[in-house]
mmCIF file of N, CA and C and ligand atoms in Angstrom:
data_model
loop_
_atom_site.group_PDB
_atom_site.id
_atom_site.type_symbol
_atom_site.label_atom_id
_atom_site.label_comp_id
_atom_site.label_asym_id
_atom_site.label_seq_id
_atom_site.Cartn_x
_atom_site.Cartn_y
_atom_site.Cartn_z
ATOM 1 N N UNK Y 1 -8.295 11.311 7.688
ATOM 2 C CA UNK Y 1 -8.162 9.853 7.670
ATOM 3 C C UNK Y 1 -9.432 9.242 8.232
ATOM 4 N N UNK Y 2 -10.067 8.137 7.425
ATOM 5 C CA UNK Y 2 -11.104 7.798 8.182
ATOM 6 C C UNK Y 2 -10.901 6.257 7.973
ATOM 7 N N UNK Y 3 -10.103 5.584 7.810
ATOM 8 C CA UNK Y 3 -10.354 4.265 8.516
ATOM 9 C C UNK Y 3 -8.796 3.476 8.311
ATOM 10 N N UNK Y 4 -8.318 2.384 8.208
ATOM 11 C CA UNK Y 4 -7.374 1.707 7.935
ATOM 12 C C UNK Y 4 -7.847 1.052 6.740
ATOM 13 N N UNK Y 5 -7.725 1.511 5.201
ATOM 14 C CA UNK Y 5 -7.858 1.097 4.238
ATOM 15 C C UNK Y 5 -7.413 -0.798 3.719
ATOM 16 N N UNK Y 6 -6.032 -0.691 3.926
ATOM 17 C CA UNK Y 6 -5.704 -1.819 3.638
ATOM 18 C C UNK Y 6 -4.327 -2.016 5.184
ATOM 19 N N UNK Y 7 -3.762 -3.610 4.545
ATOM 20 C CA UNK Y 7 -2.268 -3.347 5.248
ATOM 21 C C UNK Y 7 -1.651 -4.206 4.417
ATOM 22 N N UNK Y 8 -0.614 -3.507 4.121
ATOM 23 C CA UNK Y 8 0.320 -3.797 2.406
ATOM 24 C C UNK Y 8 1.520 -5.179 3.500
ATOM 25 N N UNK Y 9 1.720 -6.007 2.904
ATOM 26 C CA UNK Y 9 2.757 -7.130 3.194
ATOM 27 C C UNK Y 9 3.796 -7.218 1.989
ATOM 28 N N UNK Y 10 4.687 -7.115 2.319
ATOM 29 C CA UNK Y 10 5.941 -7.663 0.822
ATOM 30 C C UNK Y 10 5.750 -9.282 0.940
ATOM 31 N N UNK Y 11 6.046 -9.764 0.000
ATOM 32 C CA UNK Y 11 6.220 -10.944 0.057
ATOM 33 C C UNK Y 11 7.398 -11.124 -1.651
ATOM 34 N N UNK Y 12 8.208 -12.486 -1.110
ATOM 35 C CA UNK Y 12 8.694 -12.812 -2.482
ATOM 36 C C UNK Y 12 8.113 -13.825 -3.899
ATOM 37 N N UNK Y 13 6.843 -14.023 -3.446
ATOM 38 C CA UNK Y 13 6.179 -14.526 -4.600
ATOM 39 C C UNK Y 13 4.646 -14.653 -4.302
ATOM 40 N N UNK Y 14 4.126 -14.199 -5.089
ATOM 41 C CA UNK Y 14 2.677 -14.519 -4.747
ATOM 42 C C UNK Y 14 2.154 -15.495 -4.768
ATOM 43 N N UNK Y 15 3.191 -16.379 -5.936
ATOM 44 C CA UNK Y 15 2.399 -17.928 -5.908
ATOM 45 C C UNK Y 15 2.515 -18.525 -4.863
ATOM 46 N N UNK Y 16 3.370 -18.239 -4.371
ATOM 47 C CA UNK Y 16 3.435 -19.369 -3.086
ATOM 48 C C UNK Y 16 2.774 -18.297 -2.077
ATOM 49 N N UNK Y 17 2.556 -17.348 -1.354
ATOM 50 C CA UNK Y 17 1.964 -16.694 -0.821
ATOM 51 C C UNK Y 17 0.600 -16.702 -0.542
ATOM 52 N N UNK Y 18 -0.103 -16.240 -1.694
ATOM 53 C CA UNK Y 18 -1.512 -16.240 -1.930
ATOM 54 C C UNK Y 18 -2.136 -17.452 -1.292
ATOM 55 N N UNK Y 19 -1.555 -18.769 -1.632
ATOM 56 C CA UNK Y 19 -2.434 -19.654 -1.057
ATOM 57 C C UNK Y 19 -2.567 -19.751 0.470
ATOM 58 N N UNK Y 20 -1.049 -19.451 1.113
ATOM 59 C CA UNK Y 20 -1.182 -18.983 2.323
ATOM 60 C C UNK Y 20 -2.040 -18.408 2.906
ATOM 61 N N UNK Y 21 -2.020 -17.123 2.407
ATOM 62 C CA UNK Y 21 -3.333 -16.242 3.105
ATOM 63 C C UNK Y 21 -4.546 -16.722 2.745
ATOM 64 N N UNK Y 22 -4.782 -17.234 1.240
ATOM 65 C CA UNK Y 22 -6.171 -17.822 1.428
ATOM 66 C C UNK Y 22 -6.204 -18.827 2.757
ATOM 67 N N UNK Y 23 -5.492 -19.471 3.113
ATOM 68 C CA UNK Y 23 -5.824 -20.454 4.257
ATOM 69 C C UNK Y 23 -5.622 -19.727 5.390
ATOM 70 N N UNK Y 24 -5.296 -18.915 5.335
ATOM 71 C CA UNK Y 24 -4.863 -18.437 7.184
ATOM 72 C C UNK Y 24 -6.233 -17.174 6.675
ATOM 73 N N UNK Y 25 -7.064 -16.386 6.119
ATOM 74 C CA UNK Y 25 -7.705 -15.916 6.046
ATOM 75 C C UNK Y 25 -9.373 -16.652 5.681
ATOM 76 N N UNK Y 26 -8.912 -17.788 5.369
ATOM 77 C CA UNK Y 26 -10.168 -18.754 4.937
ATOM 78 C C UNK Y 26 -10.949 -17.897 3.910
ATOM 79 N N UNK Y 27 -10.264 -17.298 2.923
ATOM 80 C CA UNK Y 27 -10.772 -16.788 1.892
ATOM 81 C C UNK Y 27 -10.500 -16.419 0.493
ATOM 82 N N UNK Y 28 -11.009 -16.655 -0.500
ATOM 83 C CA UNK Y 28 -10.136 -16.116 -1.321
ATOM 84 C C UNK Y 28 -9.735 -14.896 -2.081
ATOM 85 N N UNK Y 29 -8.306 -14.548 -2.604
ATOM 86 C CA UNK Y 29 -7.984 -13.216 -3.339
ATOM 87 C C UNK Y 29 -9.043 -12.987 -4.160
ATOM 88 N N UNK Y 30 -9.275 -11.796 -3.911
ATOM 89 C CA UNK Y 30 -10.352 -11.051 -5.369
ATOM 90 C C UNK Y 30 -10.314 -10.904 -6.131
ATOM 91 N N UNK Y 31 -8.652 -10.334 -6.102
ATOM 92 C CA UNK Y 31 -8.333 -9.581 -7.128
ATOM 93 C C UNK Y 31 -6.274 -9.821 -7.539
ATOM 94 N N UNK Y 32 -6.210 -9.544 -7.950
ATOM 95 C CA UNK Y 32 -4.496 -9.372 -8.631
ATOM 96 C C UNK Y 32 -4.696 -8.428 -9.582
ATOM 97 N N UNK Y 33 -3.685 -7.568 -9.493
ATOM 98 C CA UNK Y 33 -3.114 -6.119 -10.483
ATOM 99 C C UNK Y 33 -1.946 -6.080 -10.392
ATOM 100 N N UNK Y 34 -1.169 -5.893 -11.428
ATOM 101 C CA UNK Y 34 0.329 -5.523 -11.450
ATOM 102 C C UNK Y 34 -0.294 -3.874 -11.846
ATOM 103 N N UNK Y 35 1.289 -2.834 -10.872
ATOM 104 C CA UNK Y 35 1.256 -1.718 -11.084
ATOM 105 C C UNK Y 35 2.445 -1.957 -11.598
ATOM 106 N N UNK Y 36 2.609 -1.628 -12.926
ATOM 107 C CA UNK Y 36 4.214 -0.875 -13.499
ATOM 108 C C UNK Y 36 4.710 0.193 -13.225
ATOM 109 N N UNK Y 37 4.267 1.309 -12.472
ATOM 110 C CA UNK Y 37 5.149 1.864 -12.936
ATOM 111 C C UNK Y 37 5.880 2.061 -11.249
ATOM 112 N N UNK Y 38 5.078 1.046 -10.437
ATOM 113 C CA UNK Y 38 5.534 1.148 -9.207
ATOM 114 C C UNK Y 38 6.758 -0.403 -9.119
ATOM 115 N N UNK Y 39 6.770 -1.367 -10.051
ATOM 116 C CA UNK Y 39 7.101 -2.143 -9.851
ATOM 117 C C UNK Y 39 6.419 -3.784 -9.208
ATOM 118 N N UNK Y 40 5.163 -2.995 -9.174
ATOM 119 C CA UNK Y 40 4.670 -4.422 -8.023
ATOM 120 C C UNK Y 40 3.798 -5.243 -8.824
ATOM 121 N N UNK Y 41 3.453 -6.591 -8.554
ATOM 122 C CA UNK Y 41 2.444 -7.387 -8.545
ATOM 123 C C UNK Y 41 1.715 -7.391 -7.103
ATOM 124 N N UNK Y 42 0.230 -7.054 -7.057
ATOM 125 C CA UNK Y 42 -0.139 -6.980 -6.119
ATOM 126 C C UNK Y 42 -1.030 -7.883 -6.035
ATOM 127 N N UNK Y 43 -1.988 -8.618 -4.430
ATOM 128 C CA UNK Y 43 -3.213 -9.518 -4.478
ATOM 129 C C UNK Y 43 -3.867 -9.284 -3.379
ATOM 130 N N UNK Y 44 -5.087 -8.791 -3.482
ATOM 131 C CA UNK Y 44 -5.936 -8.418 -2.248
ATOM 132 C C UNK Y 44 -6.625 -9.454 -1.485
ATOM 133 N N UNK Y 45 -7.124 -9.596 -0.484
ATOM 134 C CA UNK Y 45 -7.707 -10.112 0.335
ATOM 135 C C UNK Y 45 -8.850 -9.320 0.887
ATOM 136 N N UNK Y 46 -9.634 -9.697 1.659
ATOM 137 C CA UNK Y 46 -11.110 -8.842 2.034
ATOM 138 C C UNK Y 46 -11.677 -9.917 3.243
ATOM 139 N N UNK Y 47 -11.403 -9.286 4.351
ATOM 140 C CA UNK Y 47 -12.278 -10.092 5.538
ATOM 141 C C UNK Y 47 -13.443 -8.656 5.944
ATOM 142 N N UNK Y 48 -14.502 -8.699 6.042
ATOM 143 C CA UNK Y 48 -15.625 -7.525 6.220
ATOM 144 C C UNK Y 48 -14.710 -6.609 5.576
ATOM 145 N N UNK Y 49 -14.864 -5.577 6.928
ATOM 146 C CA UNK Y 49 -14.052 -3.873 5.928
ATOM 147 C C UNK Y 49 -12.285 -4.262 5.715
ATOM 148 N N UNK Y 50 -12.119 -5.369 6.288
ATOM 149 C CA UNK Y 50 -10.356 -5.252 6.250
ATOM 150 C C UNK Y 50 -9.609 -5.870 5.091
ATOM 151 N N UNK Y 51 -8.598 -5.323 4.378
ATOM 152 C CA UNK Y 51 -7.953 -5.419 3.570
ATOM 153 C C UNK Y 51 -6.613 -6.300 3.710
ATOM 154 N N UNK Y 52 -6.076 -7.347 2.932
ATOM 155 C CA UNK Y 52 -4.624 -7.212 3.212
ATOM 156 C C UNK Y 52 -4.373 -6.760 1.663
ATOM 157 N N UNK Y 53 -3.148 -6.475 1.332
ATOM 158 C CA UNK Y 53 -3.134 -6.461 0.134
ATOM 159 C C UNK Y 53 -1.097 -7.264 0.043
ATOM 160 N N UNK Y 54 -0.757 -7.864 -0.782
ATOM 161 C CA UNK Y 54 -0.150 -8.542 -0.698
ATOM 162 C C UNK Y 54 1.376 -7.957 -2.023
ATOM 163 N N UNK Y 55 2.375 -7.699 -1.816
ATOM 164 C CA UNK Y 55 3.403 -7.444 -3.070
ATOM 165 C C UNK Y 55 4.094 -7.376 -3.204
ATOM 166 N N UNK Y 56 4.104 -8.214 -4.305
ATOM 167 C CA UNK Y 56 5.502 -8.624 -5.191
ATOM 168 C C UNK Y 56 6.178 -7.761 -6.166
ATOM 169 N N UNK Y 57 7.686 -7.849 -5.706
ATOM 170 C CA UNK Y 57 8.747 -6.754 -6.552
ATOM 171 C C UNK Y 57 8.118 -7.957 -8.192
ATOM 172 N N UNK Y 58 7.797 -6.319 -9.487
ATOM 173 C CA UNK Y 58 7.820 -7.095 -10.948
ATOM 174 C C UNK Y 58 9.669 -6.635 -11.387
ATOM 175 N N UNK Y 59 10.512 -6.594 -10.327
ATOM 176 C CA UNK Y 59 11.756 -6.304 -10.774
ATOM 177 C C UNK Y 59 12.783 -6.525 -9.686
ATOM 178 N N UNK Y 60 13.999 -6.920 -10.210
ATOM 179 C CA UNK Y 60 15.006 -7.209 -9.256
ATOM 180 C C UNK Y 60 15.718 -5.576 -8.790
ATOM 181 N N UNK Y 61 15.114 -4.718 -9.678
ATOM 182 C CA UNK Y 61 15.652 -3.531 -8.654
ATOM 183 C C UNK Y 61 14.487 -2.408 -8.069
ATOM 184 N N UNK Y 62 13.180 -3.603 -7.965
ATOM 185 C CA UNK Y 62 12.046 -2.837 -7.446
ATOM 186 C C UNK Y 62 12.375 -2.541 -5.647
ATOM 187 N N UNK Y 63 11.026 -1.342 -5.611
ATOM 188 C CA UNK Y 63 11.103 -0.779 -3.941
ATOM 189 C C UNK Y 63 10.823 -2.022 -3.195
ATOM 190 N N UNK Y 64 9.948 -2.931 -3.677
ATOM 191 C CA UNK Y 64 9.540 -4.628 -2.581
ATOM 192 C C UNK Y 64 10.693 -5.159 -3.081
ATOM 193 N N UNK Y 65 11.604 -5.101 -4.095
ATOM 194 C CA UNK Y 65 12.944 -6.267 -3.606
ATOM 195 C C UNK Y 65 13.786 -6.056 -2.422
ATOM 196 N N UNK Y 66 13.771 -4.445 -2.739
ATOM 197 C CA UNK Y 66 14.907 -3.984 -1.702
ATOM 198 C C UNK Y 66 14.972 -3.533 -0.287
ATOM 199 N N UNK Y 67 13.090 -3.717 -0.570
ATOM 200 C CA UNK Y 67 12.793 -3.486 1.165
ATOM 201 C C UNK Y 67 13.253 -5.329 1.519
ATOM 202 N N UNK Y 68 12.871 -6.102 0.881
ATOM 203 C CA UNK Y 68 12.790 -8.106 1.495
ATOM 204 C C UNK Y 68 14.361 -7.805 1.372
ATOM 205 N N UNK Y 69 15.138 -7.466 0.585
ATOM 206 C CA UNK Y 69 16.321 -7.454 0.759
ATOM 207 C C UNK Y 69 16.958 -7.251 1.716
ATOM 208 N N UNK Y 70 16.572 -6.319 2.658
ATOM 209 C CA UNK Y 70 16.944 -5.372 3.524
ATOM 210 C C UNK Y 70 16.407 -5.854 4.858
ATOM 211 N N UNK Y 71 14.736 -6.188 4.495
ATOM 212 C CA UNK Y 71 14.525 -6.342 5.535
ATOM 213 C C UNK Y 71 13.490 -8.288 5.893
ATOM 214 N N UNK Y 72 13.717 -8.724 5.092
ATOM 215 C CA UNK Y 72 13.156 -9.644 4.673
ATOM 216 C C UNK Y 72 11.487 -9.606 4.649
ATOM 217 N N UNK Y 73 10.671 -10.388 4.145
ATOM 218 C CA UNK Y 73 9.420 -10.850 3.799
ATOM 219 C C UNK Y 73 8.750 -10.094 5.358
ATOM 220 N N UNK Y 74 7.399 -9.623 5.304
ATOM 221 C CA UNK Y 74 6.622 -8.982 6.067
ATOM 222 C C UNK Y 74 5.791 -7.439 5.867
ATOM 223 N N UNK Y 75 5.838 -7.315 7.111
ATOM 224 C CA UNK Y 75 4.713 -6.163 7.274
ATOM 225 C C UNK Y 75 5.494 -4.886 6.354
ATOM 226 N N UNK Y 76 4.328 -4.497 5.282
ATOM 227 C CA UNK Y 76 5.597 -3.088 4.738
ATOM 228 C C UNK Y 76 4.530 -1.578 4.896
ATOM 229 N N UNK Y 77 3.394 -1.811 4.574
ATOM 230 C CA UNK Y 77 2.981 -0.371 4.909
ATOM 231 C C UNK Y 77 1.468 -0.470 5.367
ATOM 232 N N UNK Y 78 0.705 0.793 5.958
ATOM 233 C CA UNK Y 78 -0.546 0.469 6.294
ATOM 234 C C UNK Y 78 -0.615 1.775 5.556
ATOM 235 N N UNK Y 79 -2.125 1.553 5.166
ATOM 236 C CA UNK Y 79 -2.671 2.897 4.015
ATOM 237 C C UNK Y 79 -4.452 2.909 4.370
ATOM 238 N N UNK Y 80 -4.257 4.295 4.972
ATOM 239 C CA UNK Y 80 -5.613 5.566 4.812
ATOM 240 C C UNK Y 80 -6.088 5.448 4.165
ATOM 241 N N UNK Y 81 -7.368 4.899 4.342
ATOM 242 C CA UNK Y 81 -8.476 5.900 3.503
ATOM 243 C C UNK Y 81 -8.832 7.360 3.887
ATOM 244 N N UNK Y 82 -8.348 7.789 2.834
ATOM 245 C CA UNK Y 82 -8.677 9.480 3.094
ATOM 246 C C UNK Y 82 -10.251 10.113 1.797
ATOM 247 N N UNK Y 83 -10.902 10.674 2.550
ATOM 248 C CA UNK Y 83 -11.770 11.584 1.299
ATOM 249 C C UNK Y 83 -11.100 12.563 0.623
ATOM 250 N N UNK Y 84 -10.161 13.486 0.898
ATOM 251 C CA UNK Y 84 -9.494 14.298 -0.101
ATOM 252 C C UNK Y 84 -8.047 13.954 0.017
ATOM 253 N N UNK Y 85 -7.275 13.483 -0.561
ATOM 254 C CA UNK Y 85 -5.858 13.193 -0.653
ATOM 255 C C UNK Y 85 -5.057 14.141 -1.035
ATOM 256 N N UNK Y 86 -5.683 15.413 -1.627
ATOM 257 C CA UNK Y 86 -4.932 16.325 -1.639
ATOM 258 C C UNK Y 86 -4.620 17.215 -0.434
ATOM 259 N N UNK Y 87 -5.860 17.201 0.245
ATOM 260 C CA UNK Y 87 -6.185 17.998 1.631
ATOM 261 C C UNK Y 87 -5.558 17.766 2.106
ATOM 262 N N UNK Y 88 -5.276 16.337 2.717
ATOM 263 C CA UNK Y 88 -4.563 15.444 3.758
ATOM 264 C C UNK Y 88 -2.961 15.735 3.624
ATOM 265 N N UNK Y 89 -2.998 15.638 1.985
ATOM 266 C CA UNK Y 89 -1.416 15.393 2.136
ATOM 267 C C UNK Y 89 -0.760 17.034 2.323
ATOM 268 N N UNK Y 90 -1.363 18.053 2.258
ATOM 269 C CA UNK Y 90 -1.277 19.714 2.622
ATOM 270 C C UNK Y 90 -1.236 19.508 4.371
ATOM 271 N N UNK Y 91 -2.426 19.102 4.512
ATOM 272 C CA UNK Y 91 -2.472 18.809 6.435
ATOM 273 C C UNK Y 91 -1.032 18.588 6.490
ATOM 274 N N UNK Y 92 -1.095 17.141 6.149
ATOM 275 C CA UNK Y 92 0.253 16.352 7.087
ATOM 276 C C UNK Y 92 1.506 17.246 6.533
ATOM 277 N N UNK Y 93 1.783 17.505 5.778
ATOM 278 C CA UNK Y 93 3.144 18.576 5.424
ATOM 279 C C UNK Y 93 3.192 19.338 5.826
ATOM 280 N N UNK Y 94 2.100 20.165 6.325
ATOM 281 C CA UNK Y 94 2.135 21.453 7.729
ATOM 282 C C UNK Y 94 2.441 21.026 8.685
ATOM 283 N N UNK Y 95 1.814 19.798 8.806
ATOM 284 C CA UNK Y 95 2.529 19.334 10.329
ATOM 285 C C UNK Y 95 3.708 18.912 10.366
ATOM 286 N N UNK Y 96 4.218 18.796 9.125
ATOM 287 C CA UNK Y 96 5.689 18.249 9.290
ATOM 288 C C UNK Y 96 6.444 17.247 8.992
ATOM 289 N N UNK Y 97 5.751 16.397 8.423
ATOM 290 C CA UNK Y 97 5.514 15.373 7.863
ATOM 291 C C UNK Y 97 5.915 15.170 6.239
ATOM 292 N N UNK Y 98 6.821 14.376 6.231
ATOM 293 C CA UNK Y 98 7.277 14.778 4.622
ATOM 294 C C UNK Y 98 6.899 13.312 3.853
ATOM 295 N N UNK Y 99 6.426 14.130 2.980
ATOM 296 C CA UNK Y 99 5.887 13.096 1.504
ATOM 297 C C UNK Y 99 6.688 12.878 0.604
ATOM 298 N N UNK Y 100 6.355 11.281 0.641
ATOM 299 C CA UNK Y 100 7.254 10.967 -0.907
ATOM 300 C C UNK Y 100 7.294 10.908 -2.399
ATOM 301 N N UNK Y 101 5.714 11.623 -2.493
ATOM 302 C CA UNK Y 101 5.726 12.362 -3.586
ATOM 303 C C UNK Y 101 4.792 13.185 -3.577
ATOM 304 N N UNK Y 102 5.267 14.241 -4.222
ATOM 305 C CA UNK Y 102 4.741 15.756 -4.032
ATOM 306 C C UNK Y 102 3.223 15.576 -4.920
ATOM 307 N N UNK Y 103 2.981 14.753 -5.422
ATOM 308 C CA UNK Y 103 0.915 14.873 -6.081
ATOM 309 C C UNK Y 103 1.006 13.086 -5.948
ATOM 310 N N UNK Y 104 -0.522 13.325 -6.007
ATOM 311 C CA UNK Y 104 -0.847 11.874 -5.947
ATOM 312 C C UNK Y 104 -1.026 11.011 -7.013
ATOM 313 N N UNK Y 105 0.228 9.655 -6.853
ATOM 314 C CA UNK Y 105 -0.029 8.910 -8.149
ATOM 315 C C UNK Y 105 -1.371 7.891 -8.512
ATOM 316 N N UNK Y 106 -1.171 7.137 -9.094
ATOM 317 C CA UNK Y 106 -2.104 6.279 -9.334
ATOM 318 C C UNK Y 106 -1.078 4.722 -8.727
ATOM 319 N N UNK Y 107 -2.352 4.080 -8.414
ATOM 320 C CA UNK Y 107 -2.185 2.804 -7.205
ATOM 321 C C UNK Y 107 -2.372 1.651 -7.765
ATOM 322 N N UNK Y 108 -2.799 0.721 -7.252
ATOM 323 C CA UNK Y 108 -3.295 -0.652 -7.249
ATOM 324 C C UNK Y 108 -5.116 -0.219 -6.709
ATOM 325 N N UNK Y 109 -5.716 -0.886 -7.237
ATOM 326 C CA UNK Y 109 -7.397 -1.242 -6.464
ATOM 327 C C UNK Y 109 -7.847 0.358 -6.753
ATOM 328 N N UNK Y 110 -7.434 1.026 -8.060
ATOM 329 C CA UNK Y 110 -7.887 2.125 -8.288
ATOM 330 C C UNK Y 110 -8.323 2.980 -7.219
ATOM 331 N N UNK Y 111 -7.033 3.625 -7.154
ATOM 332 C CA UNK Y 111 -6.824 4.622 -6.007
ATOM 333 C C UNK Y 111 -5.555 5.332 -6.452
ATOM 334 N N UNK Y 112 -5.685 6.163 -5.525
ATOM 335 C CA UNK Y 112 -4.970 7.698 -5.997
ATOM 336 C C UNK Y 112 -4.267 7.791 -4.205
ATOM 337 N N UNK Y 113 -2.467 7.738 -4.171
ATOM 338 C CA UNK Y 113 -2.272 7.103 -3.364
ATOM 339 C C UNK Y 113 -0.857 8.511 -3.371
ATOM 340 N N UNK Y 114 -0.623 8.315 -1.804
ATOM 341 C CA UNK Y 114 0.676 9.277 -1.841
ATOM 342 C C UNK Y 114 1.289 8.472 -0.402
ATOM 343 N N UNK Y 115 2.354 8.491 -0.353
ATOM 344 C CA UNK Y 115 3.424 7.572 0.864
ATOM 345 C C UNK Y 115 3.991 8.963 1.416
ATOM 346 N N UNK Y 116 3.937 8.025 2.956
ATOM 347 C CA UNK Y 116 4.840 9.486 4.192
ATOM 348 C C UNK Y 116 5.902 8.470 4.149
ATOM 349 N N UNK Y 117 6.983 9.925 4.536
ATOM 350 C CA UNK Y 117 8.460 9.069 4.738
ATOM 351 C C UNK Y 117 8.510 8.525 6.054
ATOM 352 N N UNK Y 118 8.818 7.093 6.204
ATOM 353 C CA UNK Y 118 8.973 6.367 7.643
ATOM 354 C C UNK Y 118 9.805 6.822 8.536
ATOM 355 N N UNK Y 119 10.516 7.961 8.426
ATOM 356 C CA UNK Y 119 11.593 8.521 9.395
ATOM 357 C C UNK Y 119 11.010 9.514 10.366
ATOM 358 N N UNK Y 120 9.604 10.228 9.782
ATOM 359 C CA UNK Y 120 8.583 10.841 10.415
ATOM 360 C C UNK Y 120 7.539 10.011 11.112
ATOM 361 N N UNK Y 121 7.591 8.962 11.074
ATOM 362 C CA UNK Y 121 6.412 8.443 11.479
ATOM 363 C C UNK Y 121 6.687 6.705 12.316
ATOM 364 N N UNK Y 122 7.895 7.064 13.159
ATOM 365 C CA UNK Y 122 8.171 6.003 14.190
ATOM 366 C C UNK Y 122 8.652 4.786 12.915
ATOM 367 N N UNK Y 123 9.222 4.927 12.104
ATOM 368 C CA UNK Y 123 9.631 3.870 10.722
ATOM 369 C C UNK Y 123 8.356 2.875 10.168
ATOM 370 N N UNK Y 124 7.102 3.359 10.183
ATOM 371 C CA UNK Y 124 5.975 2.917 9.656
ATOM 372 C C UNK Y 124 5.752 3.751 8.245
ATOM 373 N N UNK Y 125 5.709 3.139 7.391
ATOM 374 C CA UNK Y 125 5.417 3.219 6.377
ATOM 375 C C UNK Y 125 4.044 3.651 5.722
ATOM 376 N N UNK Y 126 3.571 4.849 6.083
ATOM 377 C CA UNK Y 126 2.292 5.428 5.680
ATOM 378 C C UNK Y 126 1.845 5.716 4.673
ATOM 379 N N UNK Y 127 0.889 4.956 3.866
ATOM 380 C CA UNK Y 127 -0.056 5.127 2.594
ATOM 381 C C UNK Y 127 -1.440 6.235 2.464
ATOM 382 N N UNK Y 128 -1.576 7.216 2.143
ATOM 383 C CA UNK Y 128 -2.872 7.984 1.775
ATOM 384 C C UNK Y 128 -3.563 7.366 0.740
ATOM 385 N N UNK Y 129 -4.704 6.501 0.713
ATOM 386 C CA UNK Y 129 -5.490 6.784 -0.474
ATOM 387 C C UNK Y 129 -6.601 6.467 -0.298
ATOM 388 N N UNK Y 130 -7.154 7.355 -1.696
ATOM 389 C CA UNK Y 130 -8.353 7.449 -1.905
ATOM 390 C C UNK Y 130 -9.312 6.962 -3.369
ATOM 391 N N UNK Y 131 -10.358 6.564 -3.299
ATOM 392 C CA UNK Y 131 -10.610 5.853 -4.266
ATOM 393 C C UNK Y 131 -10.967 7.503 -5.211
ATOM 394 N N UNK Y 132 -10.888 6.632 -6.678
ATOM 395 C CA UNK Y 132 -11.074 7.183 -7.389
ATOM 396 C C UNK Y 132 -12.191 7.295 -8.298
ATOM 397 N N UNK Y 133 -13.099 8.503 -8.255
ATOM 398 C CA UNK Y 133 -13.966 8.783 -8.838
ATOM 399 C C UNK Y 133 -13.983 8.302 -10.243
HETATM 400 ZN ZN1 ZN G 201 -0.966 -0.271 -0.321
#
């Protein structure tokens, strides 16, 4: 792991969101990507090296509905930058650490991304990724 890549927020709409953070960040989104096959609409932010990245369930039975469902609007995961994501995710499973998916999928902000289960990790929601060559 070498730095704090991003820090992922659920939110229930980006439209109304986004402008938020542009004002409380005094900056604007870069970027927007919907991932299908994760369910999300996503929108980044960029203050120097720090990331937010911002997302919206693209479904009423997506993983961001049912986390806001559950747990309402906020903080949902922080995500690694790692140089080998395969390495890492071998590390952390020796140590004990269980992954929520066994190879690494494809992300938002072109990256190659794998999630720890929050029951290992004090209920924080841990992201691996790494950009993609
Ligand atoms: Zn993320």
């Amino acid at each position: 792991m070498r730095k704090i890549e991003h820090i992922g927020v659920a939110v229930k709409s980006l439209a109304v969101s986004i402008p938020v953070f542009e004002k409380l960040l005094n900056t604007s989104c870069y970027k927007t990507e919907s991932v299908e096959a994760e369910k999300v609409n996503t929108a980044f932010f960029k203050k120097g090296e720090s990331k937010i990245e911002l997302l919206e369930s693209s479904d009423e039975n997506g993983v961001i509905a049912k986390f806001i469902e559950k747990k309402g609007e906020g903080m949902h995961h922080i995500a690694f930058d790692v140089e080998n994501i395969e390495a890492e995710m071998k590390r952390l499973q020796e140590e004990g650490f269980v992954l929520l998916n066994e190879k690494p999928k494809l992300g938002a902000d072109n990256k190659l991304i794998c999630f720890l289960h929050p029951k290992g990790t004090n209920g924080v929601l841990v992201e691996l990724c790494q950009e993609r060559k």
